[in-house]
């Protein structure tokens, strides 16, 4: 872990990079869909690709591995926060360009904006993603690096809730999406239908991190959790949703410790009843209590 002096010096260096906004001791609860999480020692928002490159070069030179954060929608940040540097690629780096059936999208663009921008251009293929919170970069899995490299889609192994980009040394800054031509009205209707279905089945009115557990082979985590009696379980102000058992919601003022304790209790119920050990889908950031 970098020392306080190292981080203070590094924060000053990062603040000198054009297009980078730097804040120290920034509460990460403000930057997650769960509304939970302690501070980042150094929190940086880049405005463009060049700033991302400079940030990554500078942190690498200082021997600091930054955490790359998107919209914080599939993330639990521990109450103690994240030591070191957090680079948030969301809110900026959101440009969407289309040419024919190709959409070139920067990593900070929200999936919602990508879906509806492409629909406006008569590009179909993203209807399934309507209503999913988060950014394109987060959806593709971000890591860290400092040079611009192109990776063809055929070279990426996409699986359920996983992609080989997780193992690639680099940070996603943009992606090209090859879509299909379609009628804008029909595409918009498909997006609206998908959103309506999500609203009917998921607790969208309360803060959450989305699905907590991955789907086990041949079954559904939500079904196992419900059958095991997890629905309605509560620790502090964190609760397993009554609407969908694979969602933990923040009833107001929940802590990460509440959430993580509840997750383990729910996972234990499933293991005892079905001998199935559910695997986390959400990303947990930060160090636990000493």
Short mmCIF file of C-alpha atoms in Angstrom, two decimals:
data_model
loop_
_atom_site.label_atom_id
_atom_site.label_comp_id
_atom_site.label_asym_id
_atom_site.label_seq_id
_atom_site.Cartn_x
_atom_site.Cartn_y
_atom_site.Cartn_z
CA UNK A 1 0.00 0.00 0.00
CA UNK A 2 1.46 3.42 -0.94
CA UNK A 3 2.35 5.72 1.95
CA UNK A 4 0.43 8.88 2.75
CA UNK A 5 3.36 11.00 1.56
CA UNK A 6 3.51 9.08 -1.73
CA UNK A 7 -0.21 9.60 -2.32
CA UNK A 8 -0.09 13.29 -1.45
CA UNK A 9 2.75 13.83 -3.91
CA UNK A 10 1.00 11.68 -6.53
CA UNK A 11 -2.25 13.62 -6.15
CA UNK A 12 -0.36 16.85 -6.90
CA UNK A 13 1.22 15.30 -9.99
CA UNK A 14 -2.10 13.98 -11.27
CA UNK A 15 -3.75 17.37 -10.73
CA UNK A 16 -1.27 18.89 -13.20
CA UNK A 17 -2.51 16.67 -16.03
CA UNK A 18 -4.74 18.56 -18.46
CA UNK A 19 -8.26 17.16 -18.51
CA UNK A 20 -8.01 15.44 -15.12
CA UNK A 21 -10.03 16.47 -12.06
CA UNK A 22 -8.51 15.27 -8.79
CA UNK A 23 -10.14 15.09 -5.37
CA UNK A 24 -8.67 13.61 -2.20
CA UNK A 25 -10.66 11.57 0.34
CA UNK A 26 -13.69 11.46 -1.97
CA UNK A 27 -16.64 9.42 -0.56
CA UNK A 28 -17.28 6.60 -3.02
CA UNK A 29 -20.86 6.22 -1.80
CA UNK A 30 -21.59 9.15 -4.14
CA UNK A 31 -20.32 7.12 -7.08
CA UNK A 32 -22.02 3.74 -6.63
CA UNK A 33 -25.59 2.71 -7.39
CA UNK A 34 -25.73 1.15 -3.89
CA UNK A 35 -24.99 4.51 -2.24
CA UNK A 36 -22.48 2.73 -0.03
CA UNK A 37 -18.73 3.00 0.44
CA UNK A 38 -15.93 4.82 2.22
CA UNK A 39 -13.50 7.32 0.65
CA UNK A 40 -10.87 6.93 -2.03
CA UNK A 41 -7.52 8.41 -1.03
CA UNK A 42 -7.21 9.97 -4.48
CA UNK A 43 -10.18 10.16 -6.87
CA UNK A 44 -9.62 11.20 -10.48
CA UNK A 45 -12.01 11.87 -13.35
CA UNK A 46 -10.42 12.13 -16.82
CA UNK A 47 -12.12 14.10 -19.58
CA UNK A 48 -10.54 12.40 -22.59
CA UNK A 49 -8.43 9.46 -23.75
CA UNK A 50 -5.20 11.43 -23.60
CA UNK A 51 -5.83 12.24 -19.95
CA UNK A 52 -6.43 8.53 -19.24
CA UNK A 53 -3.07 7.70 -20.80
CA UNK A 54 -1.27 10.35 -18.75
CA UNK A 55 -2.95 9.26 -15.55
CA UNK A 56 -1.97 5.64 -16.09
CA UNK A 57 1.62 6.53 -16.98
CA UNK A 58 1.96 8.72 -13.91
CA UNK A 59 0.51 6.18 -11.50
CA UNK A 60 2.68 3.43 -13.03
CA UNK A 61 5.79 5.57 -12.59
CA UNK A 62 4.84 6.01 -8.93
CA UNK A 63 4.40 2.25 -8.53
CA UNK A 64 0.67 2.64 -7.79
CA UNK A 65 -1.91 0.36 -9.42
CA UNK A 66 -5.12 2.40 -9.79
CA UNK A 67 -8.63 1.06 -9.43
CA UNK A 68 -10.74 1.75 -12.51
CA UNK A 69 -14.34 2.55 -11.66
CA UNK A 70 -17.23 2.96 -14.07
CA UNK A 71 -20.68 4.01 -12.91
CA UNK A 72 -20.37 1.86 -9.77
CA UNK A 73 -23.48 -0.15 -10.62
CA UNK A 74 -22.10 -3.65 -10.05
CA UNK A 75 -19.87 -2.71 -7.16
CA UNK A 76 -19.76 -2.85 -3.38
CA UNK A 77 -17.19 -0.49 -1.86
CA UNK A 78 -16.20 -1.41 1.68
CA UNK A 79 -16.85 1.05 4.49
CA UNK A 80 -13.11 1.62 4.92
CA UNK A 81 -12.93 2.88 1.34
CA UNK A 82 -10.21 2.29 -1.25
CA UNK A 83 -6.57 3.00 -0.54
CA UNK A 84 -4.59 4.51 -3.37
CA UNK A 85 -5.99 5.96 -6.60
CA UNK A 86 -9.42 5.50 -8.13
CA UNK A 87 -9.92 6.60 -11.74
CA UNK A 88 -13.57 7.01 -12.65
CA UNK A 89 -14.43 6.61 -16.31
CA UNK A 90 -18.07 7.67 -16.27
CA UNK A 91 -19.87 10.94 -16.79
CA UNK A 92 -17.09 11.92 -19.19
CA UNK A 93 -15.61 9.95 -22.09
CA UNK A 94 -19.15 9.36 -23.27
CA UNK A 95 -19.00 10.15 -26.99
CA UNK A 96 -21.09 7.99 -29.34
CA UNK A 97 -20.42 8.09 -33.10
CA UNK A 98 -22.24 6.03 -35.70
CA UNK A 99 -21.35 5.29 -39.29
CA UNK A 100 -23.53 2.83 -41.14
CA UNK A 101 -24.12 -0.10 -38.80
CA UNK A 102 -21.03 0.62 -36.68
CA UNK A 103 -21.30 2.50 -33.39
CA UNK A 104 -18.00 3.67 -31.89
CA UNK A 105 -18.59 4.35 -28.21
CA UNK A 106 -16.31 5.72 -25.51
CA UNK A 107 -16.08 3.70 -22.33
CA UNK A 108 -17.75 6.29 -20.08
CA UNK A 109 -21.01 6.29 -22.04
CA UNK A 110 -23.91 4.84 -20.10
CA UNK A 111 -25.59 1.80 -21.59
CA UNK A 112 -28.85 3.75 -21.54
CA UNK A 113 -27.40 6.50 -23.72
CA UNK A 114 -25.86 3.96 -26.09
CA UNK A 115 -29.14 2.04 -26.44
CA UNK A 116 -31.27 5.07 -27.19
CA UNK A 117 -28.71 6.86 -29.38
CA UNK A 118 -28.37 3.77 -31.54
CA UNK A 119 -32.15 3.32 -31.65
CA UNK A 120 -32.45 6.91 -32.89
CA UNK A 121 -30.10 6.00 -35.73
CA UNK A 122 -32.11 2.88 -36.57
CA UNK A 123 -29.50 0.45 -35.21
CA UNK A 124 -30.81 -2.71 -33.60
CA UNK A 125 -29.11 -5.26 -31.37
CA UNK A 126 -28.95 -3.55 -28.00
CA UNK A 127 -32.59 -3.95 -26.98
CA UNK A 128 -31.56 -6.57 -24.39
CA UNK A 129 -29.39 -3.99 -22.60
CA UNK A 130 -32.15 -1.47 -21.96
CA UNK A 131 -32.49 -0.69 -18.28
CA UNK A 132 -29.08 -2.07 -17.33
CA UNK A 133 -27.27 0.60 -15.28
CA UNK A 134 -23.60 1.27 -15.78
CA UNK A 135 -21.23 2.21 -18.57
CA UNK A 136 -20.07 0.47 -21.71
CA UNK A 137 -16.57 0.12 -20.25
CA UNK A 138 -17.91 -1.46 -17.10
CA UNK A 139 -19.97 -3.87 -19.17
CA UNK A 140 -16.87 -4.94 -21.09
CA UNK A 141 -14.68 -5.20 -17.94
CA UNK A 142 -11.97 -2.59 -17.30
CA UNK A 143 -8.42 -3.02 -15.98
CA UNK A 144 -5.29 -0.83 -16.20
CA UNK A 145 -2.58 0.08 -18.74
CA UNK A 146 -1.21 3.10 -20.61
CA UNK A 147 -0.87 2.53 -24.35
CA UNK A 148 -3.49 2.54 -27.10
CA UNK A 149 -4.01 -0.99 -28.47
CA UNK A 150 -6.75 -2.33 -30.70
CA UNK A 151 -8.28 -5.72 -29.85
CA UNK A 152 -10.55 -7.32 -32.43
CA UNK A 153 -13.83 -8.72 -31.12
CA UNK A 154 -12.97 -12.21 -32.40
CA UNK A 155 -10.00 -12.23 -30.02
CA UNK A 156 -12.18 -11.65 -26.97
CA UNK A 157 -13.78 -14.58 -25.18
CA UNK A 158 -17.22 -13.44 -24.00
CA UNK A 159 -18.98 -15.77 -21.56
CA UNK A 160 -21.80 -15.40 -19.06
CA UNK A 161 -20.84 -12.54 -16.71
CA UNK A 162 -17.20 -12.81 -17.83
CA UNK A 163 -14.91 -11.73 -20.63
CA UNK A 164 -11.24 -12.37 -21.32
CA UNK A 165 -10.78 -8.58 -21.19
CA UNK A 166 -10.51 -9.09 -17.43
CA UNK A 167 -7.09 -10.66 -18.06
CA UNK A 168 -5.92 -8.11 -20.63
CA UNK A 169 -3.41 -5.49 -19.48
CA UNK A 170 -5.13 -2.29 -20.49
CA UNK A 171 -8.01 0.06 -19.84
CA UNK A 172 -10.95 0.10 -22.21
CA UNK A 173 -11.42 3.60 -23.60
CA UNK A 174 -13.74 2.90 -26.53
CA UNK A 175 -15.36 0.04 -28.40
CA UNK A 176 -16.89 -0.53 -31.81
CA UNK A 177 -20.30 -2.20 -31.85
CA UNK A 178 -21.48 -3.76 -35.10
CA UNK A 179 -25.28 -3.60 -35.09
CA UNK A 180 -28.14 -4.32 -37.50
CA UNK A 181 -30.31 -1.83 -39.37
CA UNK A 182 -33.88 -1.60 -38.15
CA UNK A 183 -36.90 0.62 -37.76
CA UNK A 184 -36.28 3.27 -35.06
CA UNK A 185 -39.88 3.06 -33.79
CA UNK A 186 -39.71 -0.72 -33.40
CA UNK A 187 -36.30 -0.55 -31.76
CA UNK A 188 -37.52 2.07 -29.26
CA UNK A 189 -40.52 -0.13 -28.49
CA UNK A 190 -38.20 -3.06 -27.86
CA UNK A 191 -36.16 -0.94 -25.46
CA UNK A 192 -39.30 0.17 -23.62
CA UNK A 193 -40.57 -3.41 -23.39
CA UNK A 194 -37.28 -4.57 -21.89
CA UNK A 195 -37.29 -1.75 -19.35
CA UNK A 196 -40.90 -2.53 -18.37
CA UNK A 197 -39.99 -6.18 -17.83
CA UNK A 198 -37.04 -5.24 -15.63
CA UNK A 199 -39.20 -2.88 -13.58
CA UNK A 200 -41.78 -5.62 -13.07
CA UNK A 201 -39.25 -8.20 -11.88
CA UNK A 202 -36.49 -6.19 -10.19
CA UNK A 203 -36.43 -3.73 -7.24
CA UNK A 204 -35.49 -0.70 -9.30
CA UNK A 205 -36.93 1.80 -6.81
CA UNK A 206 -34.29 1.08 -4.15
CA UNK A 207 -30.49 1.41 -4.33
CA UNK A 208 -28.75 -1.86 -5.15
CA UNK A 209 -25.75 -3.27 -6.99
CA UNK A 210 -27.85 -5.39 -9.33
CA UNK A 211 -27.72 -9.19 -9.21
CA UNK A 212 -25.53 -10.32 -6.34
CA UNK A 213 -24.73 -13.88 -7.44
CA UNK A 214 -23.93 -15.42 -10.80
CA UNK A 215 -26.30 -17.97 -12.27
CA UNK A 216 -25.19 -21.47 -11.23
CA UNK A 217 -25.12 -24.16 -13.91
CA UNK A 218 -28.59 -25.34 -14.85
CA UNK A 219 -30.43 -23.13 -12.35
CA UNK A 220 -31.04 -19.56 -11.22
CA UNK A 221 -29.55 -17.91 -8.15
CA UNK A 222 -32.82 -16.11 -7.45
CA UNK A 223 -34.80 -19.36 -7.37
CA UNK A 224 -32.30 -21.07 -5.06
CA UNK A 225 -32.24 -18.09 -2.72
CA UNK A 226 -36.03 -17.88 -2.61
CA UNK A 227 -36.44 -21.62 -2.01
CA UNK A 228 -33.81 -21.44 0.74
CA UNK A 229 -35.80 -18.72 2.51
CA UNK A 230 -33.54 -15.75 1.84
CA UNK A 231 -36.26 -13.33 0.71
CA UNK A 232 -36.81 -10.63 3.29
CA UNK A 233 -33.63 -11.39 5.26
CA UNK A 234 -32.15 -8.26 6.76
CA UNK A 235 -28.94 -7.09 8.40
CA UNK A 236 -29.04 -3.50 9.57
CA UNK A 237 -30.55 -1.50 6.73
CA UNK A 238 -29.57 -3.99 4.04
CA UNK A 239 -32.25 -6.46 2.96
CA UNK A 240 -32.77 -9.24 0.44
CA UNK A 241 -35.44 -7.86 -1.87
CA UNK A 242 -38.97 -9.19 -1.52
CA UNK A 243 -39.30 -8.70 -5.27
CA UNK A 244 -36.22 -10.64 -6.42
CA UNK A 245 -34.15 -12.76 -4.04
CA UNK A 246 -30.91 -12.20 -5.96
CA UNK A 247 -30.99 -8.47 -5.17
CA UNK A 248 -29.81 -6.90 -1.92
CA UNK A 249 -31.24 -3.41 -1.44
CA UNK A 250 -30.23 -0.43 0.65
CA UNK A 251 -33.24 0.56 2.73
CA UNK A 252 -31.46 3.76 3.74
CA UNK A 253 -28.18 4.11 5.59
CA UNK A 254 -27.00 0.54 5.03
CA UNK A 255 -23.27 -0.07 5.37
CA UNK A 256 -21.04 -2.30 3.28
CA UNK A 257 -20.55 -4.48 6.36
CA UNK A 258 -24.34 -4.92 6.55
CA UNK A 259 -24.47 -5.92 2.90
CA UNK A 260 -21.54 -8.33 3.02
CA UNK A 261 -22.81 -10.01 6.19
CA UNK A 262 -26.22 -10.44 4.58
CA UNK A 263 -24.71 -11.84 1.39
CA UNK A 264 -22.77 -14.46 3.33
CA UNK A 265 -25.85 -15.43 5.36
CA UNK A 266 -27.92 -15.85 2.18
CA UNK A 267 -25.18 -17.83 0.45
CA UNK A 268 -24.91 -20.08 3.50
CA UNK A 269 -28.65 -20.81 3.38
CA UNK A 270 -28.39 -21.96 -0.23
CA UNK A 271 -25.32 -24.07 0.45
CA UNK A 272 -26.95 -25.83 3.39
CA UNK A 273 -30.19 -26.55 1.50
CA UNK A 274 -28.89 -27.34 -2.01
CA UNK A 275 -25.14 -27.96 -1.58
CA UNK A 276 -24.56 -25.18 -4.13
CA UNK A 277 -21.98 -22.49 -3.38
CA UNK A 278 -23.11 -19.34 -5.14
CA UNK A 279 -20.42 -17.20 -6.76
CA UNK A 280 -20.43 -13.43 -6.43
CA UNK A 281 -21.33 -11.44 -9.52
CA UNK A 282 -20.68 -8.04 -7.93
CA UNK A 283 -17.19 -6.64 -7.49
CA UNK A 284 -16.10 -5.84 -3.93
CA UNK A 285 -13.58 -3.00 -3.68
CA UNK A 286 -11.44 -1.90 -0.78
CA UNK A 287 -9.80 -3.46 2.21
CA UNK A 288 -11.72 -4.86 5.14
CA UNK A 289 -11.37 -3.70 8.75
CA UNK A 290 -8.00 -4.22 10.39
#
